Amino acid sequence: MRYLPKSDADREAMLKSIGARSIDDLFAPIPAEYRLQRDLKIPRQMAESEIVDWFRERSRENGDGHATFLGAGAYYHYRPVIIDSLISRGEFLTAYTPYQAEVSQGTLQSIFEFQTMICELTGMEVANASMYDGSTAAAEAVMMAVRLTGRRSVLIGRSVHPEYREVLSTYAHHQGLPLATIPFTDNARLDLKALEKSITPETACVLIQSPNFFGTIEDVDAIAEIAHKNGAMLVVSIAEAVSLGIVEPPRQADVIAMEAQSFGVPLGFGGPYCGVIATRDKFVRQMPGRLVGETKDHNGKRGFVLTLATREQHIRREKATSNICTNQALIALMVNIFMTIYGKVGLRELAKQNLAKTTYAAQQFGKHAKVLFSGAPRFNEFVVQTSEDPYAINSRILGHKIVGGLPLKKFYPELGNASLWCCTEMTTRSSIDTAVGLVAESERSVKSAKEEVEEVAR
Amino acid sequence: MRYLPKSDADREAMLKSIGARSIDDLFAPIPAEYRLQRDLKIPRQMAESEIVDWFRERSRENGDGHATFLGAGAYYHYRPVIIDSLISRGEFLTAYTPYQAEVSQGTLQSIFEFQTMICELTGMEVANASMYDGSTAAAEAVMMAVRLTGRRSVLIGRSVHPEYREVLSTYAHHQGLPLATIPFTDNARLDLKALEKSITPETACVLIQSPNFFGTIEDVDAIAEIAHKNGAMLVVSIAEAVSLGIVEPPRQADVIAMEAQSFGVPLGFGGPYCGVIATRDKFVRQMPGRLVGETKDHNGKRGFVLTLATREQHIRREKATSNICTNQALIALMVNIFMTIYGKVGLRELAKQNLAKTTYAAQQFGKHAKVLFSGAPRFNEFVVQTSEDPYAINSRILGHKIVGGLPLKKFYPELGNASLWCCTEMTTRSSIDTAVGLVAESERSVKSAKEEVEEVAR
Amino acid sequence: MKHMTRKATRHISQNEGLIFEKSSPGKAAWRLPPLDVPEVDAASLLGASERKDLGNLPEVSEIEIIRHFTRLSTWNYAIDLGMYPLGSCTMKYNPRVNEVVARLDGLANAHPYQPEKISQGAMRIMQSLSDCLLEITGMDAITLQPAAGAHGELTGLLMVRAYHESKGSPRKKILIPDSAHGTNPATAAMVGYAVENLKSNSAGMVDVAALESQMNEDVAALMLTNPNTLGVFEQEIHKIADIMHAKGGLLYMDGANMNALVGKVRPGDFGVDLMHLNLHKTFSTPHGGGGPGSGPVAIKKILEPFLPTPVVITKSDGTLAFEYNRPQTVGRVRGFYGNFGMFVRALAYILANGPDGLRQTTEDAVLNANYIRKGLEGVYDLPYSTPSMHEVVFSDKIQAKKGVKTMDLAKRLIDYGFHPYTTAFPLIVPGALMIEPTESESKEEMDLFIESMKSIAEEVEEDPQMVLDAPHNTRVSRLDEVLAARKPVLRWKPSTAEPVK
Amino acid sequence: MKHMTRKATRHISQNEGLIFEKSSPGKAAWRLPPLDVPEVDAASLLGASERKDLGNLPEVSEIEIIRHFTRLSTWNYAIDLGMYPLGSCTMKYNPRVNEVVARLDGLANAHPYQPEKISQGAMRIMQSLSDCLLEITGMDAITLQPAAGAHGELTGLLMVRAYHESKGSPRKKILIPDSAHGTNPATAAMVGYAVENLKSNSAGMVDVAALESQMNEDVAALMLTNPNTLGVFEQEIHKIADIMHAKGGLLYMDGANMNALVGKVRPGDFGVDLMHLNLHKTFSTPHGGGGPGSGPVAIKKILEPFLPTPVVITKSDGTLAFEYNRPQTVGRVRGFYGNFGMFVRALAYILANGPDGLRQTTEDAVLNANYIRKGLEGVYDLPYSTPSMHEVVFSDKIQAKKGVKTMDLAKRLIDYGFHPYTTAFPLIVPGALMIEPTESESKEEMDLFIESMKSIAEEVEEDPQMVLDAPHNTRVSRLDEVLAARKPVLRWKPSTAEPVK
Ligand SMILES: Cc1ncc(COP(=O)(O)O)c(C=O)c1O
Ligand SMILES: Cc1ncc(COP(=O)(O)O)c(C=O)c1O
């Protein structure tokens, strides 16, 4: 096998020095009756060229070359090429968690920079080295609030990503944490009155997302005020990181749970992505995940190490703040490089282009169909309601190698024929115009059909 | 500009410390009347994403995804992916010629290994660090023979790659070196009688290629004997390096000029490729190009340096063995890695697969059309003669996203409707069968057409 | 240092400050294409929500970024540089072809919500990988959704809980051997179970008698690592399974050490009810400085109803689809479908190996561990003489007499050009040296490792202080972890900015 | 060494032997797909020509290859690691997007003989690059075929010769300033011309009076580097051109230093008849440890008939084609069309810059050189006080008094974490230190360089021997070049194989 650095002579020599007659001696501890006496039934050993060909085939079956209007927690942004040039360096790619600081300063310093930039962007005081993704980060943030407040019930906005809500309920269910959902109003923002009504002295935290699942920016101040007034914490989830370039971060939040995929991470059919938790210094000891801190070596030289490990499973075992061990380090490095490339000025300009494309698209759609939730500011997503089933319209749009917006029926039946459209800097005016054209056509045909019926009726 | 690591403040500060009022002061030495007072008329500054899109377009216009039967000096072999992973490391990619050995040992040791492997493969005693390509390597090898023999006339086999012959005549012309061409016989091998006749005491060398342009393996021993008997040197050009895996190298040659593109170098529309010259120790001081040698440091530790620089232009100026300075180092590294991957056993197996595919293809074509030059052994190319113009047949084959063999009219009008076909390990049986099928069809239709004519004639 | 190593030397290494220390206003590494729609006024669109300032994000050029991260990278040790014998981490070669196929446009740019019609390639990859992993583990069904091993444990215990609930009661406890990895108890707690410790016997294996007595109807499951963290195969595994099953409990296997078993024995065949795999260990996906991973959970039929949603199914027309409607599911444990990019890599690894390659891989991994054990036995204390599979655990008992602990030996090993082994784990071995070479090490590299470890042992005798002061050959000397924890500095601040050192 | 640098430190570095020393029979890094055609018997097909043995080619596994070349790479200095101020080499940033676009399937896998119908993309790239380069140089026509600068010189002088032959006589001589690069005289000789040296004047420029007197009908051309190798712009360039043209001679410009002029002045505007460019210098294609390069030759109308074949032309239908039928061509200088992959990279660089970017680039390059000149003036001897453009040349005159030469200073600079400048060139400056920072260096990096050079100057005063013994911080100390040349060992042989050090 071409990955194995041994000749049969090497193997012989080693067995000899071990004093084993054959390799089977070394597997003797396994009860004979369980030892596999046959080949595994998996495909035969393939040449590298065959492997590449096989996956190329899969890639072709997978919508290679389509434009997309999908967002909903996974965003198609441009990835500067140096991200892959740098993360492909074996020193980053093939290193483990930086347990041995003296030969891991590269990874450690880059995480320290990552933590710093996440703080700058979120307005928080401390950020961890990464969580699995935005959904698990949100769930862990809520658990964190539960530990910090000593309270057990949790309120979740219905405008939070439906899958994030599912994950939270999976995590909470078996710990018997009562969850309640807060509806949204007709501008898609959290219903403050409903919140006031549902919040109790037992409420550990309120979880919202901003920009929320519909792309609408929540009134974080108002929500924070209600939460804090009731001694509950405010946990804010951010799924579209690019929004932070031009949307004020939820500074009033106690914990922010972020999905940083937008920052240079490929869509990759849903993963690997990069969750992050950021919070206030005073809450750091209840924070899950790894943390890198600055320190000095024997000669007073600056260096970085993993720190506050007493929160973690390998020290605290069942008393740990979380069971997380392996995180998303390499993806956090992609995010770090992306933030470094765009930086203070570029990130704002990038966000501004997203805003411009989305504004144009919403206007165009608005001329032919109903754009919902226009009452509040949004970032790069918006909801369009059509007369015809959006799946039907999308299949016509797909004919142009364009993937239309996400039909919301599945998650929000009450919204009927609504779908969620997303525009980024990658969305071209021409694909917007094409999609709008097909939606307009659909509306016209439905209308004329209705008229015909009326005709007949008369 | 995003590649420039300066802020305007930096520029101001630097001008100040230099004592210049403005940047224009620094360009004062350029006579004012010549200074450009306008923008260059080139495309505006583009975003990285625009650049990628622009070249993607060009790539699509360029036969992306076609199978090919083209060889003729540029061969389509599989490139193991680690070649690019390794040569993309900045330490290899962005280093200059290893003038400062103590911080260039990586490049130097890899060239030393390259020189060693080329010697092992060619059966020569010394090889240089690379030449521009196979054509210039051949020309420089001939010049080398001219210097070594003190003779001026050169004999070239007509079965040498036509473009190599063109390059040689360009190089030779202005030095007034008489060139004569030796024809090939009906098995495509060099015409030994003609050689005997043409060779004189003035002949510096005989240049042949093996496998030659038609894929035929020359009778090197016989040619060497004739050359040496007349005090001339034998220079052998090798254009298909993979042949060395299973074809005996021309050990009787005095100089070998090789094109190593087949060893892991992309076709890349003709370049960059990797020429190499290998020869006997005794000729090394007339060798062009860079050489790496082993030595020791102050502590007796093994190390490598550029050596025998007294042959080179930067020391000898007009007396140098060549004007070459920049060579093809990074491509030589690709070749080095390729040779390391396949090694002693793999290279033979690879060559054997080429032989098998070619043998099958030649047999299949032979059933329907005339395969020329079957009288002598060949490696992975063969010549097929059709009744119809090969350009016409190829355009039908192209309809199947397959590029047919190279029509030889342009180079060898005497061969009529002949074209040169090449098979490598990348050639699939199905594309062979498709191409053969279309050739067979063409032959049938021509034949029936002829019969009709005869009908009418009767 | 009289002992010199043949493995490494010292060489010039570039310094580099924090990126913030290189920033200055007006530098930029980005450029956007011209806008093809009308410009907008953010203030009027966003009102109070408009962000005006991005704080201390850096402003630097592209070459500075290339140099920054290239320089940083050269401060790391990595598998690509040499042996990385971290026990329990399976630091094997990460094949480059995996990286190439994972970046193919149709896979790298696929949106998780794109229509199934144009997602057949991705689902086919998920199904093929699932089939291979089921054959390798001998289990009946699998979920690829968990993002890492610990996440797989969580998913597994959620299914355990749902299973017992379906039988009337979730039960109260999870049994966990004292040799277990920290994620095991931490996971049990997250799922609302009490953790009960299980003592190991003198051979370092589960004390079957103790298990017998501790097992009862309150116990939901036993979390067993096999081979365990001592690298020892639980020879009485069948008894263990029987004891659990007899009382209606389940046997969960932590598959982190599957690299000792692939192609040689299948957990499904020796009574395991569910297990997780670490694709980033056994199946060669890169660790990337700490992640990402992927922790599929393979299960027996009885647990299938509880799988997280969605599950990939084959429709009557032969096309693949995601099934969401599964009434007894434990629910989602992650957004979308898991770390898909790791599925691609793991499958590429399996295809590159085939049945014969995987078996040979396992044999070489076990061969290497035993070769090192043989080479260092006597020089370092071997607390358990039980046969080793893929890793071997020594202790610092002998060296501790001179005041030199496992961490000190580890730091000195750095001077010899190696990444250290895992220190101070498993907890049942005081001062553990946990060494897992994996199959990726050549005899040459391991001989250098053995030679170095022996040389260090001699140094401990001759000059313990020098070892205590190690490392000596790195760009920073030993770093003060106590200081870091006492007053944590977890982010750069303009005020605290230091000049480049 | 009391002077410590802020630029670099020493860190652990992996040793690695020659690949042949890692080989053993049975290891393999390759695997071929199953054959889809019948097996063949090589012996019966090839007879006596069949090769039986491949000698000492290595047998190693994939991970050993990854480690071998990764380890080797870490022994190199590179632009990606820091400033690389080799004078005359223009070691600027090599943008990564260039590498990405050069690898696009349709470009990387295009066969040079594939039908023009499916080669329009490649030809479009060649045409676009040609148009840009002509606008930048102010010339009329161009060939992209030469593989490097020296090859461009050869191509250029071949055209010069063909031009003169067309006028009746090829002429005999080429005038070359004594400051010229070695490739200039070497090229002239290859084209069958005698080389006549041209003395520089006290300002380091062409002595116009001398030129006047040496110029006659035997002289085919003057090969002038401008700015010349002192980094000095030939201010009397117009006079020089007039003198050449008056006697029917041609003015050839070596464009290696074009990085000082792009967007600011065009050689075509100041009387140059033909010139070569180094895409691997001015246009950012990577040096790759010595190559590949690309040396296009741009010419004035009068030389167009002599261009090498083929030439890209636009057909009446707007599609592109190669034109081969050019009766007066000098012929081919290389197979196929040149180093196409470098064309792609150079064009990507031009598109990334645009007119404003290219101008700013040139200004920064000149600014950087002058900043260094200012910083080191007085510390090192400046033989020519003439204003500098993109590079500055000092001499070791001051330090030589202590027996420390330019090469010694260079070796010591390595200890400070920099790649040295170009030593001992141009020849007109004894003990030259030729420094070209390029635009890619930040003020921070150059301040470190200036600080280091000053520190070394002090060391020369305090402890010259220490400097003579440099480098001290590298994995190998100064290597014996004399030994290497005296009995050359140019390849590994089994007998001479040494163990890994
Ligand atoms: C035995 C064991 N179990 C569980 C884990 C946790 O796996 P992960 O780090 O992928 O979450 C590890 C990883 O170190 C391990 O070694
Ligand atoms: C002034 C000058 N001329 C010519 C050359 C030769 O160019 P190349 O190395 O590309 O052949 C160089 C390269 O060093 C140079 O600096």
Short mmCIF file of C-alpha atoms in Angstrom, two decimals, chain A residues 122 124 137-138 140-146 148-149 151 153-157 159-160 182 190 192 195 199 203-210 218-238 248-258 277-280 282-283:
data_model
loop_
_atom_site.label_atom_id
_atom_site.label_comp_id
_atom_site.label_asym_id
_atom_site.label_seq_id
_atom_site.Cartn_x
_atom_site.Cartn_y
_atom_site.Cartn_z
CA THR A 122 -18.66 41.06 18.11
CA MET A 124 -17.35 40.98 23.29
CA ALA A 137 -22.36 26.94 19.47
CA ALA A 138 -25.87 28.30 20.11
CA GLU A 140 -23.64 25.35 24.18
CA ALA A 141 -24.12 29.09 24.74
CA VAL A 142 -27.56 28.40 26.15
CA MET A 143 -26.18 25.67 28.43
CA MET A 144 -23.60 28.19 29.55
CA ALA A 145 -26.36 30.64 30.47
CA VAL A 146 -28.18 27.89 32.34
CA LEU A 148 -24.39 30.92 35.00
CA THR A 149 -27.92 31.86 36.05
CA ARG A 151 -32.10 28.89 36.08
CA SER A 153 -36.01 27.50 31.31
CA VAL A 154 -35.11 28.94 27.95
CA LEU A 155 -36.93 31.22 25.50
CA ILE A 156 -36.14 30.98 21.77
CA GLY A 157 -37.19 33.28 19.00
CA SER A 159 -37.01 33.60 13.84
CA VAL A 160 -33.89 31.67 14.90
CA ILE A 182 -41.40 33.43 21.02
CA LEU A 190 -39.23 39.11 17.74
CA LEU A 192 -41.62 41.91 22.33
CA LEU A 195 -41.51 37.99 25.18
CA ILE A 199 -40.34 35.60 30.46
CA THR A 203 -35.91 32.09 32.54
CA ALA A 204 -32.18 31.45 32.19
CA CYS A 205 -31.84 33.13 28.82
CA VAL A 206 -33.45 34.39 25.67
CA LEU A 207 -31.92 33.09 22.43
CA ILE A 208 -32.35 35.19 19.32
CA GLN A 209 -30.58 35.42 15.98
CA SER A 210 -29.64 38.71 14.29
CA GLU A 218 -33.53 42.30 15.46
CA ASP A 219 -34.10 45.18 17.92
CA VAL A 220 -31.43 43.80 20.23
CA ASP A 221 -31.51 46.71 22.69
CA ALA A 222 -35.18 46.27 23.42
CA ILE A 223 -34.84 42.49 23.80
CA ALA A 224 -31.77 42.86 26.02
CA GLU A 225 -33.61 45.29 28.24
CA ILE A 226 -36.49 42.87 28.77
CA ALA A 227 -34.16 39.93 29.38
CA HIS A 228 -31.90 41.78 31.81
CA LYS A 229 -34.84 43.38 33.62
CA ASN A 230 -35.91 39.83 34.40
CA GLY A 231 -32.47 38.63 35.41
CA ALA A 232 -32.16 36.49 32.29
CA MET A 233 -29.23 36.49 29.95
CA LEU A 234 -29.39 37.36 26.27
CA VAL A 235 -27.75 34.91 23.90
CA VAL A 236 -27.48 36.12 20.32
CA SER A 237 -26.73 33.83 17.42
CA ILE A 238 -25.10 35.26 14.31
CA GLU A 248 -23.89 46.98 14.60
CA PRO A 249 -23.02 43.89 16.69
CA PRO A 250 -25.32 42.92 19.59
CA ARG A 251 -23.14 44.59 22.24
CA GLN A 252 -25.87 44.18 24.83
CA ALA A 253 -25.74 40.42 24.52
CA ASP A 254 -24.23 38.36 27.33
CA VAL A 255 -23.12 35.58 25.04
CA ILE A 256 -22.76 35.56 21.27
CA ALA A 257 -22.82 32.25 19.38
CA MET A 258 -21.54 32.68 15.88
CA ILE A 277 -18.64 31.59 21.30
CA ALA A 278 -17.83 35.08 22.54
CA THR A 279 -18.80 36.60 25.89
CA ARG A 280 -17.71 38.87 28.74
CA LYS A 282 -16.55 37.63 33.86
CA PHE A 283 -18.22 34.62 32.25
#
